[in-house]
mmCIF file with all atom_site columns, C-alpha atoms in Angstrom:
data_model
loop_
_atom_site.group_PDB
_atom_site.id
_atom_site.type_symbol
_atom_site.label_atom_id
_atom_site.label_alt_id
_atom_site.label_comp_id
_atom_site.label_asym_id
_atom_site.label_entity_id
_atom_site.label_seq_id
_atom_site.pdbx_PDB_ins_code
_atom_site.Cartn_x
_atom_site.Cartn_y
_atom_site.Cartn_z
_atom_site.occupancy
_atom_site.B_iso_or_equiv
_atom_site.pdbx_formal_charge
_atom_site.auth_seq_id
_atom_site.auth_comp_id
_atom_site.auth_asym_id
_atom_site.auth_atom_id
_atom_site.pdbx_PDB_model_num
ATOM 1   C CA . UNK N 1 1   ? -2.342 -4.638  30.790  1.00 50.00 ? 1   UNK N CA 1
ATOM 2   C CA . UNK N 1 2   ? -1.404 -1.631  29.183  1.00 63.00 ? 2   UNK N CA 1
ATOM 3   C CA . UNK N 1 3   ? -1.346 -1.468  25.538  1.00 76.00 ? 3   UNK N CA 1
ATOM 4   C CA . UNK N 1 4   ? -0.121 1.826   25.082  1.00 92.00 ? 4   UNK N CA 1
ATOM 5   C CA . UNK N 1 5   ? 1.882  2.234   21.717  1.00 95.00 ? 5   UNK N CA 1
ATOM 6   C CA . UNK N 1 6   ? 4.924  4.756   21.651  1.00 96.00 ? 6   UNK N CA 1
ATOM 7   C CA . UNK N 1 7   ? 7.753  5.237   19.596  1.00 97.00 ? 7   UNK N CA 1
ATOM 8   C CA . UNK N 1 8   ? 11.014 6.239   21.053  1.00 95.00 ? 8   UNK N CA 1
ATOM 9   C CA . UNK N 1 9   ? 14.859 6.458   19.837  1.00 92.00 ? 9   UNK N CA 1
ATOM 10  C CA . UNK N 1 10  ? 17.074 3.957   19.996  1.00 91.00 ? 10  UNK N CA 1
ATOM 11  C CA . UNK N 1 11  ? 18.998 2.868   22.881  1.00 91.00 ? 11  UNK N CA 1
ATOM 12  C CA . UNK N 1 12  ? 21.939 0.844   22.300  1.00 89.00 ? 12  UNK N CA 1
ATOM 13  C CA . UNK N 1 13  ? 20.114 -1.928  24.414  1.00 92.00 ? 13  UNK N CA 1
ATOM 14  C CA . UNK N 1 14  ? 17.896 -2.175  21.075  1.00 89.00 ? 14  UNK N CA 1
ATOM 15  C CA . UNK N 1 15  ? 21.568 -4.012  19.431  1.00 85.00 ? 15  UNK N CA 1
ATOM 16  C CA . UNK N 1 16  ? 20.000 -7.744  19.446  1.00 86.00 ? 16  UNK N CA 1
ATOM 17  C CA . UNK N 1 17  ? 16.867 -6.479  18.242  1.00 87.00 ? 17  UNK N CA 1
ATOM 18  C CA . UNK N 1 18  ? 18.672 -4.389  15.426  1.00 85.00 ? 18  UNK N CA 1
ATOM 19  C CA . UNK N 1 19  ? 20.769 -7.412  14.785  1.00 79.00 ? 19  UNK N CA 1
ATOM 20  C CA . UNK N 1 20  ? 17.889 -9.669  14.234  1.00 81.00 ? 20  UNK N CA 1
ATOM 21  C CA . UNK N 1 21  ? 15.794 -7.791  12.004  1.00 78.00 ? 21  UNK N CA 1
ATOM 22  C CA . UNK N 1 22  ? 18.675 -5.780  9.477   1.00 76.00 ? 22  UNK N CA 1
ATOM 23  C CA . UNK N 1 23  ? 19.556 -10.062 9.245   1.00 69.00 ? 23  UNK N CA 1
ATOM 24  C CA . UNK N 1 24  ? 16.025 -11.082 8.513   1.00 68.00 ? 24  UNK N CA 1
ATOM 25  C CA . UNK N 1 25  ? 16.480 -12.809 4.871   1.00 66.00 ? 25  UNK N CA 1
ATOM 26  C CA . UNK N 1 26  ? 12.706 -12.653 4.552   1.00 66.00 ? 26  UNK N CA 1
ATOM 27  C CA . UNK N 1 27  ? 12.564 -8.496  4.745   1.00 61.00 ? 27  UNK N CA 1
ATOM 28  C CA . UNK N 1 28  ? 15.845 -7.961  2.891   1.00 55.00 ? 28  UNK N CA 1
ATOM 29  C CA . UNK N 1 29  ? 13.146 -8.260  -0.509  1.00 58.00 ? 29  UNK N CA 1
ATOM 30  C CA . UNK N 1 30  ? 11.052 -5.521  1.193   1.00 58.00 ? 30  UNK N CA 1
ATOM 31  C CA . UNK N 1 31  ? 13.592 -3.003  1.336   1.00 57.00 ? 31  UNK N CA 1
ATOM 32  C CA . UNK N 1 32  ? 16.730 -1.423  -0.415  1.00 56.00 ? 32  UNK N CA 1
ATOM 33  C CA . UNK N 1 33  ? 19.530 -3.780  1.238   1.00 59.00 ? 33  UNK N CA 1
ATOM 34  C CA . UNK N 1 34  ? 20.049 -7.195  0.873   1.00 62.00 ? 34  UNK N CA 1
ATOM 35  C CA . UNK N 1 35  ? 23.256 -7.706  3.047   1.00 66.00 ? 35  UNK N CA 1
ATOM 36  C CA . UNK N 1 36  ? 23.492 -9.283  6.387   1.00 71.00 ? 36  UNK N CA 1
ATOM 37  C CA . UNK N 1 37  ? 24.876 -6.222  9.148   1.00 74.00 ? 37  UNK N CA 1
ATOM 38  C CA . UNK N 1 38  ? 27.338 -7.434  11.347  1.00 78.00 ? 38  UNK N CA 1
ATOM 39  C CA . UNK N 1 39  ? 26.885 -6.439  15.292  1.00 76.00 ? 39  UNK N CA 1
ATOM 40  C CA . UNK N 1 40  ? 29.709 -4.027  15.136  1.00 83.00 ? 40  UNK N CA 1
ATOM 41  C CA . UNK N 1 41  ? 28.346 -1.944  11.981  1.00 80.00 ? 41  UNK N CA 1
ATOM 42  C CA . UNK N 1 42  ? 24.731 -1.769  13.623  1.00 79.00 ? 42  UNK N CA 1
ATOM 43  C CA . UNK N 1 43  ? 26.345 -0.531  17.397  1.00 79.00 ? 43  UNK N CA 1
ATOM 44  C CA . UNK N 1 44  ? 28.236 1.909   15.503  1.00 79.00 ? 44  UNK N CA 1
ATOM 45  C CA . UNK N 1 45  ? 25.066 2.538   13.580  1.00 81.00 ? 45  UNK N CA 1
ATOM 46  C CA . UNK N 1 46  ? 23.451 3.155   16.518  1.00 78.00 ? 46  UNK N CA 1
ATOM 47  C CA . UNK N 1 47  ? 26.483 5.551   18.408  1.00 83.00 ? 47  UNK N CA 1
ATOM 48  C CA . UNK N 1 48  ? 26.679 8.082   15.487  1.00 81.00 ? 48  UNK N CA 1
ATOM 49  C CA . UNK N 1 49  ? 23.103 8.358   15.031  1.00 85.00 ? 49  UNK N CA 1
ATOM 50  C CA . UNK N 1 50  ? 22.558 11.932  16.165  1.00 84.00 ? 50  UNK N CA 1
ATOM 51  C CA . UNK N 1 51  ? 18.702 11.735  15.637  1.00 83.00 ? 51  UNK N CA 1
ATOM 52  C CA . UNK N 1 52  ? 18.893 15.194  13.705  1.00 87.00 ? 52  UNK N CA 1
ATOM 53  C CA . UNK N 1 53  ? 17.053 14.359  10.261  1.00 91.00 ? 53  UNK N CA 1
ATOM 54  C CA . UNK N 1 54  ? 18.805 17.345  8.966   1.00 89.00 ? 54  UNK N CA 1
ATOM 55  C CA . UNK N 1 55  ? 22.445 15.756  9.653   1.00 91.00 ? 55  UNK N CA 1
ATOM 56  C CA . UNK N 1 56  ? 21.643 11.822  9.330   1.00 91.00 ? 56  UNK N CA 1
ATOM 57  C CA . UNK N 1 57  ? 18.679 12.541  6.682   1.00 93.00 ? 57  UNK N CA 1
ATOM 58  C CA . UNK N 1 58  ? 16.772 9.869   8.112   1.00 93.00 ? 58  UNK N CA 1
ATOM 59  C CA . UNK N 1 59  ? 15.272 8.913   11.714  1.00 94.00 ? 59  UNK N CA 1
ATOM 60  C CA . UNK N 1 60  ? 14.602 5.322   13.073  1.00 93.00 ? 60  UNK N CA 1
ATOM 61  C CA . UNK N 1 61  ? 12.477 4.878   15.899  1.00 95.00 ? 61  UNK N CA 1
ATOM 62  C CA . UNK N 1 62  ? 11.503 2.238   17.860  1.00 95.00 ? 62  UNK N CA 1
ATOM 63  C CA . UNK N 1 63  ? 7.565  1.150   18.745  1.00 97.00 ? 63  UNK N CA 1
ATOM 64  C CA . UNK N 1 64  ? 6.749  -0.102  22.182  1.00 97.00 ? 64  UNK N CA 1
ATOM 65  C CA . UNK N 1 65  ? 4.475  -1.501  24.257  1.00 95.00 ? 65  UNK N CA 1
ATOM 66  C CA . UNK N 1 66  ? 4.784  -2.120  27.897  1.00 91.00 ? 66  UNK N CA 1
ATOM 67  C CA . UNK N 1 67  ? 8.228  -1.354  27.063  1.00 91.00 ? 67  UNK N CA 1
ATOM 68  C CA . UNK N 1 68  ? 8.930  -4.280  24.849  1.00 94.00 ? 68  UNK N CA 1
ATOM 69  C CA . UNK N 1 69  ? 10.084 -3.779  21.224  1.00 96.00 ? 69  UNK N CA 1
ATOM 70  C CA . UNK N 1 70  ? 7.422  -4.633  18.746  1.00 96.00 ? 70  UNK N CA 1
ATOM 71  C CA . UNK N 1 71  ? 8.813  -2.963  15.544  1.00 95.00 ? 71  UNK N CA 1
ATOM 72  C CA . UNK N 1 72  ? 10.380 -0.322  14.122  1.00 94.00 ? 72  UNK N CA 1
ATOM 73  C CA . UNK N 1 73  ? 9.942  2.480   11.675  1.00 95.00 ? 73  UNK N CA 1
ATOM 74  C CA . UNK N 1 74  ? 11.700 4.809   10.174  1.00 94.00 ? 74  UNK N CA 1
ATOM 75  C CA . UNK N 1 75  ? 12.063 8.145   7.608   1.00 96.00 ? 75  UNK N CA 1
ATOM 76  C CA . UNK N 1 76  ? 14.661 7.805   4.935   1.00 95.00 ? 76  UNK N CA 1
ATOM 77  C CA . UNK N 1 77  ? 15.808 9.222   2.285   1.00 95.00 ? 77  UNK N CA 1
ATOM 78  C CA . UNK N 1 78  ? 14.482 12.519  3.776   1.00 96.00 ? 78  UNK N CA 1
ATOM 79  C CA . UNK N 1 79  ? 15.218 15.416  1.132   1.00 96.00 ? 79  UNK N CA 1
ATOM 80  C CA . UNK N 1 80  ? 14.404 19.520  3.175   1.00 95.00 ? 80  UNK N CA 1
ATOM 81  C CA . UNK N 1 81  ? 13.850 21.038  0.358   1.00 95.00 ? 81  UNK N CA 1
ATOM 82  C CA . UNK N 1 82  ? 11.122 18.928  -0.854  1.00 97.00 ? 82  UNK N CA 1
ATOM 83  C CA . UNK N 1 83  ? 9.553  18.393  2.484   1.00 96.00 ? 83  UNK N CA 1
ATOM 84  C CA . UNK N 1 84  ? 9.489  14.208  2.285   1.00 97.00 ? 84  UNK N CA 1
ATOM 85  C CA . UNK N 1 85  ? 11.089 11.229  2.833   1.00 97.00 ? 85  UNK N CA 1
ATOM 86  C CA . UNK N 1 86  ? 10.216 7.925   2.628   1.00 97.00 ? 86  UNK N CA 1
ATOM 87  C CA . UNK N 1 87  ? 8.543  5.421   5.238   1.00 96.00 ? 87  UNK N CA 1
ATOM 88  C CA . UNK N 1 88  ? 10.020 1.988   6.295   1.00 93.00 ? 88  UNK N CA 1
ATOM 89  C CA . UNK N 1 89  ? 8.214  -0.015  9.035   1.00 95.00 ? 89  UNK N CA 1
ATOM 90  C CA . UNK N 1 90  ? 8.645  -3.568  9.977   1.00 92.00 ? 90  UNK N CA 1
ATOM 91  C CA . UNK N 1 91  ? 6.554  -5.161  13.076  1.00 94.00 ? 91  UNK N CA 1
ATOM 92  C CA . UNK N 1 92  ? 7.678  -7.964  14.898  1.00 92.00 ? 92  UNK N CA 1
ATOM 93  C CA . UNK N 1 93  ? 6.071  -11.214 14.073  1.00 90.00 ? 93  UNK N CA 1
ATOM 94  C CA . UNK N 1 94  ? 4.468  -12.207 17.295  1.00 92.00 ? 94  UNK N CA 1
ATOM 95  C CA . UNK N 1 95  ? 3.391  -8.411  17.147  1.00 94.00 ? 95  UNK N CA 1
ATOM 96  C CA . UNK N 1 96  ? 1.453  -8.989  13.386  1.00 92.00 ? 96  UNK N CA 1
ATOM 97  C CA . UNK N 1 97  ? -2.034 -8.665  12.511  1.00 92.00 ? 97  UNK N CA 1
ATOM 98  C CA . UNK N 1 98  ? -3.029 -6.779  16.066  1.00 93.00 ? 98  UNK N CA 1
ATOM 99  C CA . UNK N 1 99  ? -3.322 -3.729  14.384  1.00 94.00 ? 99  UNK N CA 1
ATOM 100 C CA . UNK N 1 100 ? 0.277  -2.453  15.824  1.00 96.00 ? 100 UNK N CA 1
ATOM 101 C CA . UNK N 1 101 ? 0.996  -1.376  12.248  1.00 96.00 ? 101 UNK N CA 1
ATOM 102 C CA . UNK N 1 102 ? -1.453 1.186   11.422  1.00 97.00 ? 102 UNK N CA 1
ATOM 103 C CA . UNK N 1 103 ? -1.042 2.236   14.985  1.00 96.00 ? 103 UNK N CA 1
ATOM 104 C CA . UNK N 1 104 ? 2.692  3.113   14.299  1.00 97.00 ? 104 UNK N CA 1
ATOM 105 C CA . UNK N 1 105 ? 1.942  4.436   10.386  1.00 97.00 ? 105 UNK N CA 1
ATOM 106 C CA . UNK N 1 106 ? -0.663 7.180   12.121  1.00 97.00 ? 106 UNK N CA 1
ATOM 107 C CA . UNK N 1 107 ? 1.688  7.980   15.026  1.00 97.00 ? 107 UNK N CA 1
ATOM 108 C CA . UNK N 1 108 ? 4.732  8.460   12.489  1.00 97.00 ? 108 UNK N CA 1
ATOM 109 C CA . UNK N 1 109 ? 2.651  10.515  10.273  1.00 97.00 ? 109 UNK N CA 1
ATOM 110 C CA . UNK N 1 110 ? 2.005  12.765  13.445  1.00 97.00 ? 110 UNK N CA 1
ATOM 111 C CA . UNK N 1 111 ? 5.113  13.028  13.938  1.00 96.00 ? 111 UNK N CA 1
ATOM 112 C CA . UNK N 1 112 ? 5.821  13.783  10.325  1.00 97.00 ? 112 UNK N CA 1
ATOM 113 C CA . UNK N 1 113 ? 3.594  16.484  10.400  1.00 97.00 ? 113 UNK N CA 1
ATOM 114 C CA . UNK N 1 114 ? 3.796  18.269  13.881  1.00 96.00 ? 114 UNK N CA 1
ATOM 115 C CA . UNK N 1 115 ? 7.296  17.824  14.319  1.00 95.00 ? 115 UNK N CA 1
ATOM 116 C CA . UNK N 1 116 ? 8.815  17.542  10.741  1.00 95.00 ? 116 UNK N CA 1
ATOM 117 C CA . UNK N 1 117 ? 6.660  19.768  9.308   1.00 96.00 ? 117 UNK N CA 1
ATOM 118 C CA . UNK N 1 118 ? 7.047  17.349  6.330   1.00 97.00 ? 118 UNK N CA 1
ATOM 119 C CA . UNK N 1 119 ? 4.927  18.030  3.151   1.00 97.00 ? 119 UNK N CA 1
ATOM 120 C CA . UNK N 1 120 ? 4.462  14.328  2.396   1.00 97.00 ? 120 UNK N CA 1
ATOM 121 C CA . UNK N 1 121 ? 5.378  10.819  2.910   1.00 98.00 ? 121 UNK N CA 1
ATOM 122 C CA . UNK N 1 122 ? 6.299  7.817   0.389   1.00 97.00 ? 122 UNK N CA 1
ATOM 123 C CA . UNK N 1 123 ? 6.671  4.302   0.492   1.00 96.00 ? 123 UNK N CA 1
ATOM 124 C CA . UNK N 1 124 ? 7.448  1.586   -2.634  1.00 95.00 ? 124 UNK N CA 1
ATOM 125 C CA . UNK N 1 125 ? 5.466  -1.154  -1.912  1.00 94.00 ? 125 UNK N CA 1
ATOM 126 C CA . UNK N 1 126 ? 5.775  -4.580  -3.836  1.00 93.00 ? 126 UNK N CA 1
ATOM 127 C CA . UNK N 1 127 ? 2.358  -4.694  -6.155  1.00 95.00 ? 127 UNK N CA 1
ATOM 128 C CA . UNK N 1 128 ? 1.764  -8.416  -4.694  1.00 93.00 ? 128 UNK N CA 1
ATOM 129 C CA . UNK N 1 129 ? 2.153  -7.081  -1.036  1.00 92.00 ? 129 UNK N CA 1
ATOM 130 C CA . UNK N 1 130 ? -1.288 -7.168  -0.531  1.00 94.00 ? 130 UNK N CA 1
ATOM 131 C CA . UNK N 1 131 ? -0.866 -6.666  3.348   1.00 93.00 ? 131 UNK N CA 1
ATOM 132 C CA . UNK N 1 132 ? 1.154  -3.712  3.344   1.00 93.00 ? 132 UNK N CA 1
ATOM 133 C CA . UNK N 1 133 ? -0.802 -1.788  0.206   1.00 96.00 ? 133 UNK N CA 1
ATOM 134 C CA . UNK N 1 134 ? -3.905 -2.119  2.823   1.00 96.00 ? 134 UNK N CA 1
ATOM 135 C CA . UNK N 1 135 ? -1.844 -0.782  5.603   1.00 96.00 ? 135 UNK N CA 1
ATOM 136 C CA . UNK N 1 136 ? -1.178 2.002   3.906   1.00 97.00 ? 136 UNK N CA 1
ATOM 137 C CA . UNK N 1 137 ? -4.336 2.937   2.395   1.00 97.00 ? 137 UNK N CA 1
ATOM 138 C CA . UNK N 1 138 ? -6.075 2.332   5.430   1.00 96.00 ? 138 UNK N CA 1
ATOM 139 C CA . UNK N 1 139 ? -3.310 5.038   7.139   1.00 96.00 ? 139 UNK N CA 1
ATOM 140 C CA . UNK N 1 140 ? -4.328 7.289   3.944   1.00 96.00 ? 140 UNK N CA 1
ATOM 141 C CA . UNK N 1 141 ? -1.549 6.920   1.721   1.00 98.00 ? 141 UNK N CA 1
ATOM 142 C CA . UNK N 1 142 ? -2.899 6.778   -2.301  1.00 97.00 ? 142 UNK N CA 1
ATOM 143 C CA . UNK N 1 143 ? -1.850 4.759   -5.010  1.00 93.00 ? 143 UNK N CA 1
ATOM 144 C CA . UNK N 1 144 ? 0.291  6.777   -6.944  1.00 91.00 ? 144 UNK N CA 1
ATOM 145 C CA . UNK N 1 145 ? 2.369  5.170   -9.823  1.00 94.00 ? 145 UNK N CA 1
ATOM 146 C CA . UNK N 1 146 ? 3.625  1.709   -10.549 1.00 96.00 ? 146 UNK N CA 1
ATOM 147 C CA . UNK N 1 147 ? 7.455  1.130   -10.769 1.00 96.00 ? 147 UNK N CA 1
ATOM 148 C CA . UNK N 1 148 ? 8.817  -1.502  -12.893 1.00 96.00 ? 148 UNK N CA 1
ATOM 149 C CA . UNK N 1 149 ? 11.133 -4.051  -11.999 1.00 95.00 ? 149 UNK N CA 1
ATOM 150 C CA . UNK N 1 150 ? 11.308 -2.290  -8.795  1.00 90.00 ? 150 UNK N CA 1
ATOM 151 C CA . UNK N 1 151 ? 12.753 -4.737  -6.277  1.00 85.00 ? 151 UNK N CA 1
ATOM 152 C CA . UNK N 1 152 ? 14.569 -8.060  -7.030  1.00 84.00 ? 152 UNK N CA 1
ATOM 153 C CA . UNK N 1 153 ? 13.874 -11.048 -4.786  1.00 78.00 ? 153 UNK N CA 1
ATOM 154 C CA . UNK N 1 154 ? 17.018 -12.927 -5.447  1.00 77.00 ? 154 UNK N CA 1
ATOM 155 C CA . UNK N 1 155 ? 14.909 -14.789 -8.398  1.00 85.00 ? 155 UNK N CA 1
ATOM 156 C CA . UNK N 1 156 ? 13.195 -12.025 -10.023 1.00 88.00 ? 156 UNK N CA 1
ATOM 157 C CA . UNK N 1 157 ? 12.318 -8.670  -10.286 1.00 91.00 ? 157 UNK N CA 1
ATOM 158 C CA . UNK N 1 158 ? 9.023  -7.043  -8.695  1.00 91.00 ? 158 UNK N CA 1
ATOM 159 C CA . UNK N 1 159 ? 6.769  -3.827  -9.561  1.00 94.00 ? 159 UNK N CA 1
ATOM 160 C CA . UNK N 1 160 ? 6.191  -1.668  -7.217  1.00 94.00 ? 160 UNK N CA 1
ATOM 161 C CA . UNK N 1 161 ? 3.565  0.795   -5.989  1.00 96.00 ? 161 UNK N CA 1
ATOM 162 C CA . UNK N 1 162 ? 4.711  4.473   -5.135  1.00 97.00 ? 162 UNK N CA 1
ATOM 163 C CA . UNK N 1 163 ? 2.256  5.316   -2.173  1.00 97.00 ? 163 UNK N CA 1
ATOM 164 C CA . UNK N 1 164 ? 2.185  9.011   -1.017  1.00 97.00 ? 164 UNK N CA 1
ATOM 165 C CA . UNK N 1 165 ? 0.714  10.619  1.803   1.00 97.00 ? 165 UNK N CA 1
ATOM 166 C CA . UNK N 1 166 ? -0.035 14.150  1.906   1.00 97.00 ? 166 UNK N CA 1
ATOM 167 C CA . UNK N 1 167 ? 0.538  15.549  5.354   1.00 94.00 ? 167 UNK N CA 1
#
C-alpha cells in the first residue's frame, strides 16, 4: 500500500466531503465561521473557485492518499503585499494521529514558499489546543503573541496563540 501524501485542487466530486466538514459543529470553534453551508453554496463555492490566490485571495486544497480524501488545507486571508496568509487544516478523523498532519503543514509550506513565494505563514490557534500548538511547532511555526478572547465556543470566549512561520 501506497502511502503517498499529495495535495491537489478540488474537484467538484469533493461536494460530500466539503459538505461534511464546513457542517462539522465540533470545528466550527476552530475556525472563523460558525454557520452550517448548505450543498448549493459549497458547489457554487467550488465552480467559481478559480484557484488564482491573487483573484480568490485564498487556495483550498485537498490531501490524499491512495486517492482518498483525508483532509484539507488551505491559505486564507492571503494579503500580496505583505507576502502571507493564514493556514487552515483539518484531517479527517479516521486519518488523526498518523502523522498526516505535519505531513500536509510541510508540504503546504513548500508550496508556500516555491510556488507562492510567500514571506510567511500564520495560524490562531486556541491556547488549550494542545494538539494543534504541537503540530505547528513541530512544522516550525513559533509562538508569537497571545490574542484575547479570540474565538467564542458558543459558551465562552478563548485566547489564542498567533503562530508564524517564516518561509
Amino acid at each position: 500500500m501506497n502511502n503517498e501524501l499529495y495535495l491537489r485542487a478540488m474537484e467538484p466530486e469533493d461536494l460530500d466531503v466539503l459538505y461534511q466538514v464546513e457542517n462539522d459543529r465540533e470545528l466550527w470553534n476552530v475556525g472563523v465561521t460558525n454557520v452550517p453551508y448548505s450543498r448549493q453554496a459549497l458547489q457554487h463555492f467550488i465552480a467559481n473557485t478559480t484557484y488564482d490566490i491573487y483573484t480568490d485571495k485564498q487556495v483550498r486544497m485537498m490531501a490524499c492518499v491512495n486517492q482518498q480524501v483525508i483532509g484539507i488545507c488551505d491559505l486564507v486571508d492571503f494579503n500580496p503585499s505583505h507576502s502571507r496568509a493564514e493556514v487552515g487544516i483539518m484531517v479527517m478523523e479516521p486519518y488523526r494521529h498518523q502523522g498526516y498532519a505535519t505531513r500536509i503543514l510541510q508540504q503546504l509550506a513548500v508550496y508556500a514558499h516555491d510556488v507562492l513565494h510567500l514571506h510567511q505563514l500564520y495560524a490562531y490557534v486556541d491556547v488549550e489546543n494542545v494538539v494543534s500548538r504541537k503540530l505547528f511547532k513541530k512544522v516550525g511555526f513559533e509562538d508569537n503573541v497571545v490574542v484575547k478572547d479570540w474565538v467564542y465556543d458558543g459558551c465562552r470566549y478563548h485566547d489564542c496563540l498567533l503562530m508564524q512561520f517564516f518561509l
